[in-house]
Short mmCIF file of C-alpha atoms in Angstrom, two decimals:
data_model
loop_
_atom_site.label_atom_id
_atom_site.label_comp_id
_atom_site.label_asym_id
_atom_site.label_seq_id
_atom_site.Cartn_x
_atom_site.Cartn_y
_atom_site.Cartn_z
CA UNK A 118 52.71 -22.48 -117.99
CA UNK A 119 52.66 -23.47 -121.67
CA UNK A 120 49.86 -22.77 -124.06
CA UNK A 121 48.18 -20.44 -126.49
CA UNK A 122 46.80 -17.10 -125.46
CA UNK A 123 44.41 -14.92 -127.40
CA UNK A 124 43.45 -11.37 -126.64
CA UNK A 125 41.18 -9.68 -126.18
CA UNK A 126 38.40 -12.06 -125.14
CA UNK A 127 35.79 -9.72 -126.64
CA UNK A 128 36.40 -7.11 -129.35
CA UNK A 129 34.05 -4.52 -130.75
CA UNK A 130 34.50 -3.10 -134.21
CA UNK A 131 32.95 0.02 -135.69
CA UNK A 132 31.98 0.21 -139.34
CA UNK A 133 35.01 0.83 -141.56
CA UNK A 134 37.50 0.08 -138.82
CA UNK A 135 40.39 -2.37 -138.93
CA UNK A 136 40.94 -4.44 -135.78
CA UNK A 137 43.73 -6.81 -134.82
CA UNK A 138 43.37 -10.02 -132.83
CA UNK A 139 46.38 -11.27 -130.94
CA UNK A 140 47.60 -14.87 -130.77
CA UNK A 141 50.70 -15.90 -128.85
CA UNK A 142 52.09 -19.37 -128.15
CA UNK A 143 54.97 -20.53 -125.98
CA UNK A 144 54.90 -24.15 -127.18
CA UNK A 145 57.76 -23.62 -129.66
CA UNK A 146 55.43 -24.69 -132.47
CA UNK A 147 56.33 -23.88 -136.07
CA UNK A 148 52.82 -23.84 -137.51
CA UNK A 149 50.01 -21.50 -136.55
CA UNK A 150 46.46 -21.19 -137.82
CA UNK A 151 43.46 -18.87 -137.68
CA UNK A 152 39.93 -20.24 -137.85
CA UNK A 153 36.55 -18.55 -137.87
CA UNK A 154 33.52 -20.13 -136.18
CA UNK A 155 29.94 -19.06 -136.91
CA UNK A 156 26.95 -20.21 -134.84
CA UNK A 157 25.99 -23.81 -135.52
CA UNK A 158 28.95 -24.38 -137.81
CA UNK A 159 32.34 -25.96 -137.67
CA UNK A 160 35.54 -23.99 -137.99
CA UNK A 161 36.75 -22.58 -141.30
CA UNK A 162 40.37 -21.81 -142.05
CA UNK A 163 41.29 -18.17 -142.66
CA UNK A 164 45.10 -18.18 -142.84
CA UNK A 165 47.91 -20.45 -141.78
CA UNK A 166 51.65 -20.18 -141.37
CA UNK A 167 54.05 -23.11 -141.37
CA UNK A 168 57.17 -21.09 -140.68
CA UNK A 169 58.24 -17.58 -139.70
CA UNK A 170 57.87 -14.96 -142.45
CA UNK A 171 55.64 -17.21 -144.50
CA UNK A 172 51.87 -17.65 -144.54
CA UNK A 173 49.18 -18.99 -146.85
CA UNK A 174 45.54 -18.18 -147.50
CA UNK A 175 42.97 -20.58 -146.22
CA UNK A 176 39.44 -21.10 -147.42
CA UNK A 177 37.99 -17.72 -146.39
CA UNK A 178 40.92 -15.25 -146.46
CA UNK A 179 39.11 -12.32 -148.12
CA UNK A 180 38.91 -9.32 -145.80
CA UNK A 181 41.63 -10.59 -143.47
CA UNK A 182 45.40 -10.16 -143.24
CA UNK A 183 48.12 -11.72 -141.10
CA UNK A 184 51.81 -11.44 -140.34
CA UNK A 185 54.34 -13.88 -138.91
CA UNK A 186 57.39 -11.88 -137.87
CA UNK A 187 58.08 -14.01 -134.79
CA UNK A 188 57.67 -17.72 -134.21
CA UNK A 189 55.49 -17.22 -131.15
CA UNK A 190 53.11 -14.62 -132.60
CA UNK A 191 50.52 -14.72 -135.41
CA UNK A 192 48.21 -11.66 -135.28
CA UNK A 193 45.10 -11.48 -137.43
CA UNK A 194 43.74 -8.17 -138.77
CA UNK A 195 40.09 -7.98 -139.70
CA UNK A 196 39.91 -5.22 -142.31
CA UNK A 197 37.02 -3.01 -143.32
CA UNK A 198 36.70 -5.18 -146.45
CA UNK A 199 35.33 -8.02 -144.31
CA UNK A 200 31.61 -7.28 -144.52
CA UNK A 201 30.42 -9.85 -142.01
CA UNK A 202 33.09 -10.03 -139.31
CA UNK A 203 30.89 -11.02 -136.37
CA UNK A 204 32.15 -14.46 -135.32
CA UNK A 205 34.25 -16.39 -132.83
CA UNK A 206 37.91 -16.47 -133.88
CA UNK A 207 40.17 -19.30 -132.83
CA UNK A 208 43.92 -19.51 -133.13
CA UNK A 209 45.77 -22.85 -133.15
CA UNK A 210 49.33 -24.09 -133.33
CA UNK A 211 51.10 -27.37 -134.02
CA UNK A 212 54.56 -28.85 -134.23
CA UNK A 213 55.72 -29.57 -137.78
CA UNK A 214 58.20 -32.12 -136.44
CA UNK A 215 55.48 -34.39 -135.03
CA UNK A 216 54.67 -35.90 -138.41
CA UNK A 217 51.56 -38.07 -138.37
CA UNK A 218 51.28 -37.47 -134.62
CA UNK A 219 50.78 -33.76 -135.22
CA UNK A 220 47.98 -32.27 -133.18
CA UNK A 221 46.64 -28.75 -133.28
CA UNK A 222 46.18 -27.01 -129.95
CA UNK A 223 43.67 -24.20 -129.69
CA UNK A 224 43.55 -20.93 -127.82
CA UNK A 225 40.48 -19.77 -125.86
CA UNK A 226 39.15 -17.62 -128.71
CA UNK A 227 38.16 -14.00 -129.35
CA UNK A 228 34.58 -13.01 -129.98
CA UNK A 229 34.31 -10.13 -132.44
CA UNK A 230 31.16 -8.03 -132.50
CA UNK A 231 30.23 -5.16 -134.79
CA UNK A 232 28.79 -1.98 -133.27
CA UNK B 93 39.51 -33.49 -151.27
CA UNK B 94 38.43 -34.28 -147.74
CA UNK B 95 35.19 -33.76 -145.88
CA UNK B 96 33.50 -34.70 -142.64
CA UNK B 97 29.82 -35.32 -141.96
CA UNK B 98 28.46 -35.37 -138.45
CA UNK B 99 25.16 -37.16 -138.77
CA UNK B 100 23.38 -35.54 -135.81
CA UNK B 101 23.32 -31.83 -135.01
CA UNK B 102 21.84 -32.49 -131.55
CA UNK B 103 21.95 -35.54 -129.28
CA UNK B 104 20.17 -35.73 -125.93
CA UNK B 105 20.87 -38.47 -123.38
CA UNK B 106 20.12 -39.06 -119.73
CA UNK B 107 22.90 -38.98 -117.18
CA UNK B 108 24.39 -42.44 -116.77
CA UNK B 109 23.31 -43.71 -120.20
CA UNK B 110 25.63 -44.36 -123.18
CA UNK B 111 26.67 -41.66 -125.63
CA UNK B 112 27.05 -42.16 -129.39
CA UNK B 113 28.09 -39.29 -131.66
CA UNK B 114 28.34 -40.28 -135.29
CA UNK B 115 30.92 -39.15 -137.84
CA UNK B 116 31.62 -40.16 -141.44
CA UNK B 117 34.57 -38.88 -143.41
CA UNK B 118 35.76 -38.70 -146.98
CA UNK B 119 39.43 -38.51 -147.84
CA UNK B 120 41.57 -39.26 -150.87
CA UNK B 121 44.51 -40.15 -148.67
CA UNK B 122 45.05 -41.99 -145.41
CA UNK B 123 43.46 -39.65 -142.92
CA UNK B 124 44.22 -38.58 -139.41
CA UNK B 125 40.98 -38.19 -137.48
CA UNK B 126 40.27 -36.22 -134.34
CA UNK B 127 37.46 -35.47 -131.95
CA UNK B 128 37.49 -32.10 -130.22
CA UNK B 129 35.12 -30.81 -127.55
CA UNK B 130 34.08 -27.19 -127.05
CA UNK B 131 32.34 -25.86 -123.98
CA UNK B 132 30.37 -22.59 -124.39
CA UNK B 133 32.54 -19.61 -125.31
CA UNK B 134 35.70 -21.66 -124.91
CA UNK B 135 38.42 -22.91 -127.20
CA UNK B 136 38.60 -26.47 -128.43
CA UNK B 137 40.06 -29.31 -126.40
CA UNK B 138 41.38 -32.49 -128.00
CA UNK B 139 39.49 -35.60 -126.86
CA UNK B 140 41.30 -38.20 -128.94
CA UNK B 141 43.00 -38.83 -132.27
CA UNK B 142 43.54 -41.62 -134.77
CA UNK B 143 46.76 -41.67 -136.77
CA UNK B 144 46.88 -45.15 -138.38
CA UNK B 145 47.86 -47.08 -135.27
CA UNK B 146 45.20 -48.98 -133.28
CA UNK B 147 41.71 -48.62 -134.74
CA UNK B 148 40.12 -48.29 -131.29
CA UNK B 149 41.31 -45.07 -129.77
CA UNK B 150 40.86 -44.13 -126.13
CA UNK B 151 40.70 -40.50 -125.13
CA UNK B 152 40.19 -38.34 -122.10
CA UNK B 153 37.16 -38.35 -119.80
CA UNK B 154 36.19 -41.93 -120.72
CA UNK B 155 35.56 -41.28 -124.41
CA UNK B 156 36.69 -43.62 -127.16
CA UNK B 157 36.27 -43.87 -130.93
CA UNK B 158 36.66 -46.65 -133.46
CA UNK B 159 38.09 -46.11 -136.93
CA UNK B 160 36.26 -48.27 -139.49
CA UNK B 161 37.80 -47.89 -142.91
CA UNK B 162 35.20 -50.02 -144.68
CA UNK B 163 32.44 -47.76 -143.36
CA UNK B 164 34.53 -44.53 -143.47
CA UNK B 165 33.32 -43.85 -139.96
CA UNK B 166 34.86 -42.59 -136.72
CA UNK B 167 32.04 -42.61 -134.17
CA UNK B 168 32.61 -41.29 -130.64
CA UNK B 169 31.24 -43.25 -127.68
CA UNK B 170 31.15 -43.14 -123.91
CA UNK B 171 29.58 -45.84 -121.72
CA UNK B 172 28.00 -43.50 -119.19
CA UNK B 173 27.23 -39.80 -119.70
CA UNK B 174 28.01 -37.22 -117.06
CA UNK B 175 26.43 -33.79 -116.74
CA UNK B 176 29.83 -32.21 -117.44
CA UNK B 177 29.89 -33.89 -120.88
CA UNK B 178 27.29 -31.41 -122.17
CA UNK B 179 29.12 -29.49 -124.90
CA UNK B 180 29.67 -29.22 -128.66
CA UNK B 181 31.69 -32.02 -130.24
CA UNK B 182 33.56 -31.73 -133.53
CA UNK B 183 34.82 -34.53 -135.74
CA UNK B 184 37.87 -33.41 -137.69
CA UNK B 185 39.94 -34.87 -140.52
CA UNK B 186 43.43 -34.07 -141.72
CA UNK B 187 45.19 -35.65 -144.65
CA UNK B 188 48.95 -35.85 -144.76
CA UNK B 189 49.48 -33.54 -147.67
CA UNK B 190 51.43 -30.32 -147.85
CA UNK B 191 48.69 -28.32 -146.17
CA UNK B 192 48.26 -29.52 -142.63
CA UNK B 193 45.11 -27.58 -141.80
CA UNK B 194 42.05 -29.35 -140.47
CA UNK B 195 38.61 -29.91 -141.99
CA UNK B 196 35.85 -29.70 -139.40
CA UNK B 197 32.43 -31.26 -139.24
CA UNK B 198 29.53 -28.96 -138.41
CA UNK B 199 29.40 -30.19 -134.83
CA UNK B 200 27.05 -32.17 -132.58
CA UNK B 201 25.59 -30.55 -129.51
CA UNK B 202 25.30 -33.06 -126.67
CA UNK B 203 22.70 -32.43 -124.00
CA UNK B 204 22.74 -34.48 -120.81
CA UNK B 205 19.49 -34.65 -118.87
CA UNK B 206 19.53 -35.27 -115.11
#
């Protein structure tokens, strides 16, 4: 059963705490992405990775960190420096070989709430 | 630079009537354009995409969209709305540059009245 999985579905963070959101894909995709969604808004890019061991900042990277040690995994850490972390976080992946036909496929999302 | 404007934040239709969700884009390069749908607390599902082939694109669930370069538009339509179509719809643009990330519109919430 191919696809993208994100865990947990809901995550609670205490003040000053770092939390890590998991994203795993078994689609053999090279590229992976993290987006943040706030109520009534579209998605904004946090970080992306086009290949293992390489990643780039997106439009709103401050307060976040990522790693890409394996092709299938792209975890996102929300650090204590992120002052407004409450949001819906979506992970996506795509095949670099698809060229103009490239499509991003999304996971089910993780909702992060601050206690 | 690229951007997407969804002209309506909310659209309400009656079941069985046509749906029109409007989208205008701006792009310095030849764009790829997508429509995604999101049901509450779910991830995004691809409805359809335009990648410089036919200008009229057919997608899943009876949706289609027409790419009009002269109007820089990519409006989403469906002849007859179903209750299950109620969701948030996002128009998305990607330009074929080194960064392959997407630029999202702010979304249109579609309500379907019985």
